[in-house]
Coordinates of C-alpha atoms and ligand atoms in Angstrom, one line a residue:
X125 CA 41.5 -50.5 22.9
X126 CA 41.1 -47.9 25.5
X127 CA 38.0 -45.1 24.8
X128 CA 40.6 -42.4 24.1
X129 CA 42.2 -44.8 21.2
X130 CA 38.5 -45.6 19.9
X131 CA 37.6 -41.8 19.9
X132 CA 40.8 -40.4 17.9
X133 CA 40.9 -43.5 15.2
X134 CA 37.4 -42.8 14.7
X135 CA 38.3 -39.2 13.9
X136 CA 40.7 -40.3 11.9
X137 CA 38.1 -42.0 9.9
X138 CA 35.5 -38.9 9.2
X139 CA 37.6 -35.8 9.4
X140 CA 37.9 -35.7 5.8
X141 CA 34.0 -37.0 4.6
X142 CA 32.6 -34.8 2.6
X143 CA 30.7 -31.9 4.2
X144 CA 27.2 -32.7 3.9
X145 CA 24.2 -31.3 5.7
X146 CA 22.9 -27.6 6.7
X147 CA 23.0 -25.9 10.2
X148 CA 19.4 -25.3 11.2
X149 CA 18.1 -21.6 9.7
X150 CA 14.7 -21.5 11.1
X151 CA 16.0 -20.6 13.8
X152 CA 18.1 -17.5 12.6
X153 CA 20.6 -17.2 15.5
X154 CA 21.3 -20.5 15.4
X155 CA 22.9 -20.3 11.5
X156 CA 25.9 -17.8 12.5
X157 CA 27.5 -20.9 14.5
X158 CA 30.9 -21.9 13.1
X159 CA 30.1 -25.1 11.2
X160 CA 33.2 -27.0 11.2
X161 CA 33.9 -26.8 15.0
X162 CA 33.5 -30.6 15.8
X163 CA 33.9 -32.0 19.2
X164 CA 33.7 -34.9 21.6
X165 CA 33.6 -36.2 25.1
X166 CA 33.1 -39.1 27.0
X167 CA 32.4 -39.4 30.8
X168 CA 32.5 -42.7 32.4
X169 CA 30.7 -43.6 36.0
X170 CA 34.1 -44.2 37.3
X171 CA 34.6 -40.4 36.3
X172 CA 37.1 -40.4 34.1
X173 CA 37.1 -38.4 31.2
X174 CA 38.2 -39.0 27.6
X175 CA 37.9 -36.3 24.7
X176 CA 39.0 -34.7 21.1
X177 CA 38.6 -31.6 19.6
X178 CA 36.7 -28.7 21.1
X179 CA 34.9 -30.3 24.1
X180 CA 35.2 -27.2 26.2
X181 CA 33.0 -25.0 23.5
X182 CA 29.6 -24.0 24.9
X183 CA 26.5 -24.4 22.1
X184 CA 23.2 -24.5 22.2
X185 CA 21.9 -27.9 23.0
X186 CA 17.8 -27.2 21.6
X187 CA 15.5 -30.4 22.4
X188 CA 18.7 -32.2 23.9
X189 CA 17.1 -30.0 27.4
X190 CA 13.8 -31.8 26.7
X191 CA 15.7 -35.2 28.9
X192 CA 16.1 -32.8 31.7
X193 CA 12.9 -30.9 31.0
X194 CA 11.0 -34.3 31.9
X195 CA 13.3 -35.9 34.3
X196 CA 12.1 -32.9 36.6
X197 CA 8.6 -32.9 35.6
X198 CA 8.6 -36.6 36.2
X199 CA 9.9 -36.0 40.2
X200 CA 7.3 -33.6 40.8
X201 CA 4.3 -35.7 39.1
X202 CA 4.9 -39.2 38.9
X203 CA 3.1 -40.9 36.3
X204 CA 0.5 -38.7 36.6
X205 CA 2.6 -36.9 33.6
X206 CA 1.6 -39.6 31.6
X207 CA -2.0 -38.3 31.6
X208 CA -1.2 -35.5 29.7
X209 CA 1.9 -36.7 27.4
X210 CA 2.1 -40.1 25.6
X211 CA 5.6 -42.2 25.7
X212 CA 5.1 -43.7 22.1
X213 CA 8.0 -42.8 19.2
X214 CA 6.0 -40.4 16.8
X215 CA 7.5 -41.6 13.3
X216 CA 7.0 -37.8 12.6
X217 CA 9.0 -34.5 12.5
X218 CA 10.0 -32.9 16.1
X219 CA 7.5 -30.1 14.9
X220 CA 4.8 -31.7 13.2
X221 CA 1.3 -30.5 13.7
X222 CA -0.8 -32.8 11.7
X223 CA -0.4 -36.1 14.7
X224 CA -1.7 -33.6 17.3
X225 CA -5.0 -33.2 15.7
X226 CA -5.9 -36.4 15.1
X227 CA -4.3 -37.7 18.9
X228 CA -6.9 -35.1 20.5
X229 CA -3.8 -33.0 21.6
X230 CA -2.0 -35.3 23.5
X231 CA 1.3 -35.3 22.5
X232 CA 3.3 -38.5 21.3
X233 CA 6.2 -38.3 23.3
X234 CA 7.6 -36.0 25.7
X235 CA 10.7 -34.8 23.0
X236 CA 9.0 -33.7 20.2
X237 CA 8.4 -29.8 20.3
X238 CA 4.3 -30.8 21.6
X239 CA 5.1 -32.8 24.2
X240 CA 7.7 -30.9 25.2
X241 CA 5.9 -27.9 25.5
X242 CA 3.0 -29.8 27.4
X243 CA 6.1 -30.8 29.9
X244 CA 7.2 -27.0 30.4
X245 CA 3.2 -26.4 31.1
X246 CA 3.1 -28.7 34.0
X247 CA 6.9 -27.7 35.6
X248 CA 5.5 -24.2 35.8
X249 CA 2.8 -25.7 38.2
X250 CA 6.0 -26.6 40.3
X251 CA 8.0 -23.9 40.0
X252 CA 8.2 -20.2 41.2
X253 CA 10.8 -18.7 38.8
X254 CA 10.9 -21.4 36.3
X255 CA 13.7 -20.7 34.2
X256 CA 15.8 -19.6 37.0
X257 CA 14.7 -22.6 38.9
X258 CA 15.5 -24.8 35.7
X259 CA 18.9 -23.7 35.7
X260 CA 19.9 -24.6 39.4
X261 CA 18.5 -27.9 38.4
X262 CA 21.4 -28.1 35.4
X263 CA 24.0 -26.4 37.7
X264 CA 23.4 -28.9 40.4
X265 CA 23.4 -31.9 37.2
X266 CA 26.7 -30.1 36.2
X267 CA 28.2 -29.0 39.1
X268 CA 28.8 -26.3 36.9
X269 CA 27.6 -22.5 38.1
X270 CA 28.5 -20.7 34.9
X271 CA 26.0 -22.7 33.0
X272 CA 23.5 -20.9 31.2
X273 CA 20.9 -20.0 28.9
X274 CA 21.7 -17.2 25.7
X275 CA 19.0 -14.6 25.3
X276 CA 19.9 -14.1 22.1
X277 CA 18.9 -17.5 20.7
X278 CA 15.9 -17.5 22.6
X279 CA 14.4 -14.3 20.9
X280 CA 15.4 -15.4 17.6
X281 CA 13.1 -18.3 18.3
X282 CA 10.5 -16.5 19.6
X283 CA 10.3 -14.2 16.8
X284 CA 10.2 -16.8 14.2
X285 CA 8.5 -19.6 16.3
X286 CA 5.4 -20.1 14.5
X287 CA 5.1 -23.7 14.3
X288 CA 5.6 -23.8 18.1
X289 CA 2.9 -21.1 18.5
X290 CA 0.3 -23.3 16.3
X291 CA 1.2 -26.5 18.7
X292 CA 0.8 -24.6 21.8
X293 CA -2.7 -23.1 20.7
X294 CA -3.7 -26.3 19.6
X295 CA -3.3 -28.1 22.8
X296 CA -4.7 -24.7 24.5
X297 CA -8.2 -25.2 22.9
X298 CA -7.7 -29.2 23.6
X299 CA -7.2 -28.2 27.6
X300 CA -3.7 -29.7 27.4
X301 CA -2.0 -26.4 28.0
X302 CA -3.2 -24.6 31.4
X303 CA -0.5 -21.5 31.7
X304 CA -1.1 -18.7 29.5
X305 CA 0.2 -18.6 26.3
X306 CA 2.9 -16.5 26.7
X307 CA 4.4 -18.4 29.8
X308 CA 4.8 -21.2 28.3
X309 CA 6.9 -20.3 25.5
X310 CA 8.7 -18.0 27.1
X311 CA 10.0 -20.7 29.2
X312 CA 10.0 -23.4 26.4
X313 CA 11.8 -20.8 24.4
X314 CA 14.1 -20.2 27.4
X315 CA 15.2 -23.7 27.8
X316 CA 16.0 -24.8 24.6
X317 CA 18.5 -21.8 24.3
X318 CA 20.9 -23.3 27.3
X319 CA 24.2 -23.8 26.7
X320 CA 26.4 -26.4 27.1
X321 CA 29.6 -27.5 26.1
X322 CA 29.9 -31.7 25.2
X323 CA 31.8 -31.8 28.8
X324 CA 29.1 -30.2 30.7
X325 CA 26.6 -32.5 29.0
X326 CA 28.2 -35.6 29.7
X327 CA 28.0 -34.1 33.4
X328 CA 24.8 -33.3 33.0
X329 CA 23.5 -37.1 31.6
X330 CA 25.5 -39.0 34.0
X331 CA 22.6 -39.9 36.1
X332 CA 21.6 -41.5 33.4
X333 CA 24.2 -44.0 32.9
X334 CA 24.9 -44.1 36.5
X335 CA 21.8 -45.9 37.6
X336 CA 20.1 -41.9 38.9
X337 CA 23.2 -40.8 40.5
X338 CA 25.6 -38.3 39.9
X339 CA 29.2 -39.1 40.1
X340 CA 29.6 -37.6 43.6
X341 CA 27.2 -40.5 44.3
X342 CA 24.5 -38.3 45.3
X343 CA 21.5 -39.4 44.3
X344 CA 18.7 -37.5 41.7
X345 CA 16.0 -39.8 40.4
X346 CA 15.5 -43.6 41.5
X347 CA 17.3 -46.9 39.6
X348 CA 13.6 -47.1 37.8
X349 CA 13.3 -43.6 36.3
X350 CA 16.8 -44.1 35.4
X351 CA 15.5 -47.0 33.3
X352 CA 12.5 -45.7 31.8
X353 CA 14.2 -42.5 30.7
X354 CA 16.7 -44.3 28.8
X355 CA 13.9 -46.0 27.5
X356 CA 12.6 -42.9 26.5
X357 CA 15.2 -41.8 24.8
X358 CA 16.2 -45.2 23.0
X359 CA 12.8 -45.3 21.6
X360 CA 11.9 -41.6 20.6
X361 CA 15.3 -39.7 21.0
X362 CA 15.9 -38.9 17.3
X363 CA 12.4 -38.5 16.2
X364 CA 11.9 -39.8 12.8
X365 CA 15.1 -41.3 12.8
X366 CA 14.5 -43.0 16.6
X367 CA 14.6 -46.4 14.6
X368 CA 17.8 -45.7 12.1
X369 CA 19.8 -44.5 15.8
X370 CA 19.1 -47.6 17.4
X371 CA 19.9 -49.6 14.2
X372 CA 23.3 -47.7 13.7
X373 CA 24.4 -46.6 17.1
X374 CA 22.4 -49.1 19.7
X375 CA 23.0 -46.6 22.3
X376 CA 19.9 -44.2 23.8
X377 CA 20.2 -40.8 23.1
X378 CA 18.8 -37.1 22.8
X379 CA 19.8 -34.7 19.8
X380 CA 19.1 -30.6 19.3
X381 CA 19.0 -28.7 16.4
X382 CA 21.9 -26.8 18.2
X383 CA 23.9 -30.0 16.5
X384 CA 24.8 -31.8 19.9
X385 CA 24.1 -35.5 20.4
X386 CA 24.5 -36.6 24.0
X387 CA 24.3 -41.1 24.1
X388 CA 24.1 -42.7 26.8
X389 CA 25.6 -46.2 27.5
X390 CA 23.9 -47.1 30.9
X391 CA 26.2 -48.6 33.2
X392 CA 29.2 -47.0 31.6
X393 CA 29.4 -44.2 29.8
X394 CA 27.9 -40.6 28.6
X395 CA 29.6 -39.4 25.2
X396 CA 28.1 -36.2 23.3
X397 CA 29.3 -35.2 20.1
X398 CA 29.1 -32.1 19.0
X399 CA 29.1 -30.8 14.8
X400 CA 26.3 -28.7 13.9
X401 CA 25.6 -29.7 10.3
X402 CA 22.1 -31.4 10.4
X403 CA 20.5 -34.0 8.1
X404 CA 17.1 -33.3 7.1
X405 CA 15.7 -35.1 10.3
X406 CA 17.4 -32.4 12.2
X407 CA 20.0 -34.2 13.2
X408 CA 24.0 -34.1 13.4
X409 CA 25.4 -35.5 10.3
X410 CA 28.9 -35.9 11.5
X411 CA 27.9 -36.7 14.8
X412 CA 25.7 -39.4 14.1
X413 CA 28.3 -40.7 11.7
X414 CA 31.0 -40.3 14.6
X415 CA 29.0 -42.6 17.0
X416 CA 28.4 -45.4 14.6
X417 CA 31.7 -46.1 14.1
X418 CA 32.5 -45.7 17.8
X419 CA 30.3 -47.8 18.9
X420 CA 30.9 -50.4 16.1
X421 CA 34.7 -50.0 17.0
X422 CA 34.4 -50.8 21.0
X423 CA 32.3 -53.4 20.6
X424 CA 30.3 -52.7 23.7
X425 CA 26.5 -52.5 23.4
X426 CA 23.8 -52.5 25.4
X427 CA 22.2 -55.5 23.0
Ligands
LIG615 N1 13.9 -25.2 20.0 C1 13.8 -26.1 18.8 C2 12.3 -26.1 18.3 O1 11.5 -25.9 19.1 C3 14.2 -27.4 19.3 C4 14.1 -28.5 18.2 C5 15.1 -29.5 18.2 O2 16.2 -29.4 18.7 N2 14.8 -30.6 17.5 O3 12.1 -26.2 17.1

């Protein structure tokens, strides 16, 4: 069965579940999305391209940035990084403050919203325009120019970004946070509100499947930091639910509140999925649903 078979009998089988889950309102912005836009692609490292639905619609792809957010942070510091941010799954919420307090303010992982932050903190040690600089890093992933990130989402977060306030001051007063406040969320902030559509991500994740390279065979990070971000993302992409994704899908993997889920199938493939309807882990209902039964129905897995 080739992808493109796999992908539209598998939409065959959910287009007509029941609607369950809600888009994410904490962020208010992100609640006027059209819920029942639902797309897919998959890229392969030979570069061909398979798709259904929508796969050209740019959303707003939330922690799915945090993979990028540390594969840069990891060029520039090594495993020094690792001083400051753990690489364990957290079994907790993406914004949970209670772990932080008793882990001395050191995050768990690098993709929940502490860790995450901690990351931004050291790339603005690196960088001179940060979120500009960001973006030429996602441009150059995508090959993409038009890429980029929606100031209205961003503001809606920052006014209402509270719980992501109380993580930053936290680590502040634990001397895991060394930028001013304000800098750091703006660009935290900043980053999660990029857009992408499920083409550009697959673009953008490539590397990942492609042992560091991108498709044009130029190389980003090494076959090694290939490997342990996979790692990374197989073990603590879905938070909470890290353990269900691995148990259902088998694949690593990053999801956003936006509603995207990018997988990665290293070797072979990138797919992302887009349908923003969360479950109450804060991530895609659909989405996660669509990639079980893919991967079930292809019979290719990494285990
Ligand atoms: N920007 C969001 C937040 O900080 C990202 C969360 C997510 O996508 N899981 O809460």
């Amino acid at each position: 069965m080739s992808y493109q078979e796999a992908i539209d009998e598998v939409y065959e089988m959910i287009k007509n579940l029941p609607k369950e889950g809600q888009v994410a309102n904490y962020i208010p912005e992100l609640a006027k999305v059209n819920q029942d836009i639902f797309a897919v692609h998959l890229l392969t490292v030979e570069g061909d391209n398979y798709h259904l639905g929508e796969n050209e619609h740019i959303f707003s792809v939330q922690s799915i940035v945090k993979v990028l957010t540390l594969t840069l942070a990891l060029e520039f510091e090594k495993d020094k990084l690792w001083d400051r941010v753990n690489m364990e799954p957290s079994g907790n919420p993406f914004n949970s403050v209670v772990q932080l307090e008793y882990e001395n303010g050191i995050p768990r992982n690098p993709f929940i919203n502490a860790g995450a932050i901690v990351v931004c903190d050291i790339l603005l040690d690196h960088l001179k325009d940060p979120a500009e600089n960001f973006l030429g890093f996602v441009r150059r992933l995508t090959n993409n120019p038009k890429v980029s990130y929606n100031k209205r989402i961003s503001e809606s977060e920052k006014a209402n970004g509270f719980r992501n306030y109380a993580l930053a001051h936290f680590m502040k007063a634990q001397h895991n946070i060394k930028h001013k406040i304000d800098d750091v969320m703006d660009f935290y902030f900043a980053i999660c509100s990029l857009e992408l559509s499920c083409r550009d991500a697959c673009h953008a994740f490539i590397l990942f499947a492609n042992r560091g390279k991108l498709l044009t065979g130029e190389r980003v990070i090494t076959v090694s930091q290939s490997k342990r971000i996979n790692a990374i993302m197989q073990t603590c992409g879905f938070y909470d639910q890290a353990g269900l994704f691995s148990y259902k899908i088998g694949l690593p993997g990053k999801s956003g509140v936006g509603g995207g889920i990018v997988a990665v199938h290293p070797g072979n493939y990138v797919i992302t999925v887009y349908s923003p309807r969360l479950n109450n882990k804060g991530n895609s209902v659909l989405g996660m649903k669509f990639l079980e039964e893919f991967t079930t129905i292809t019979e290719v897995s990494i285990f």
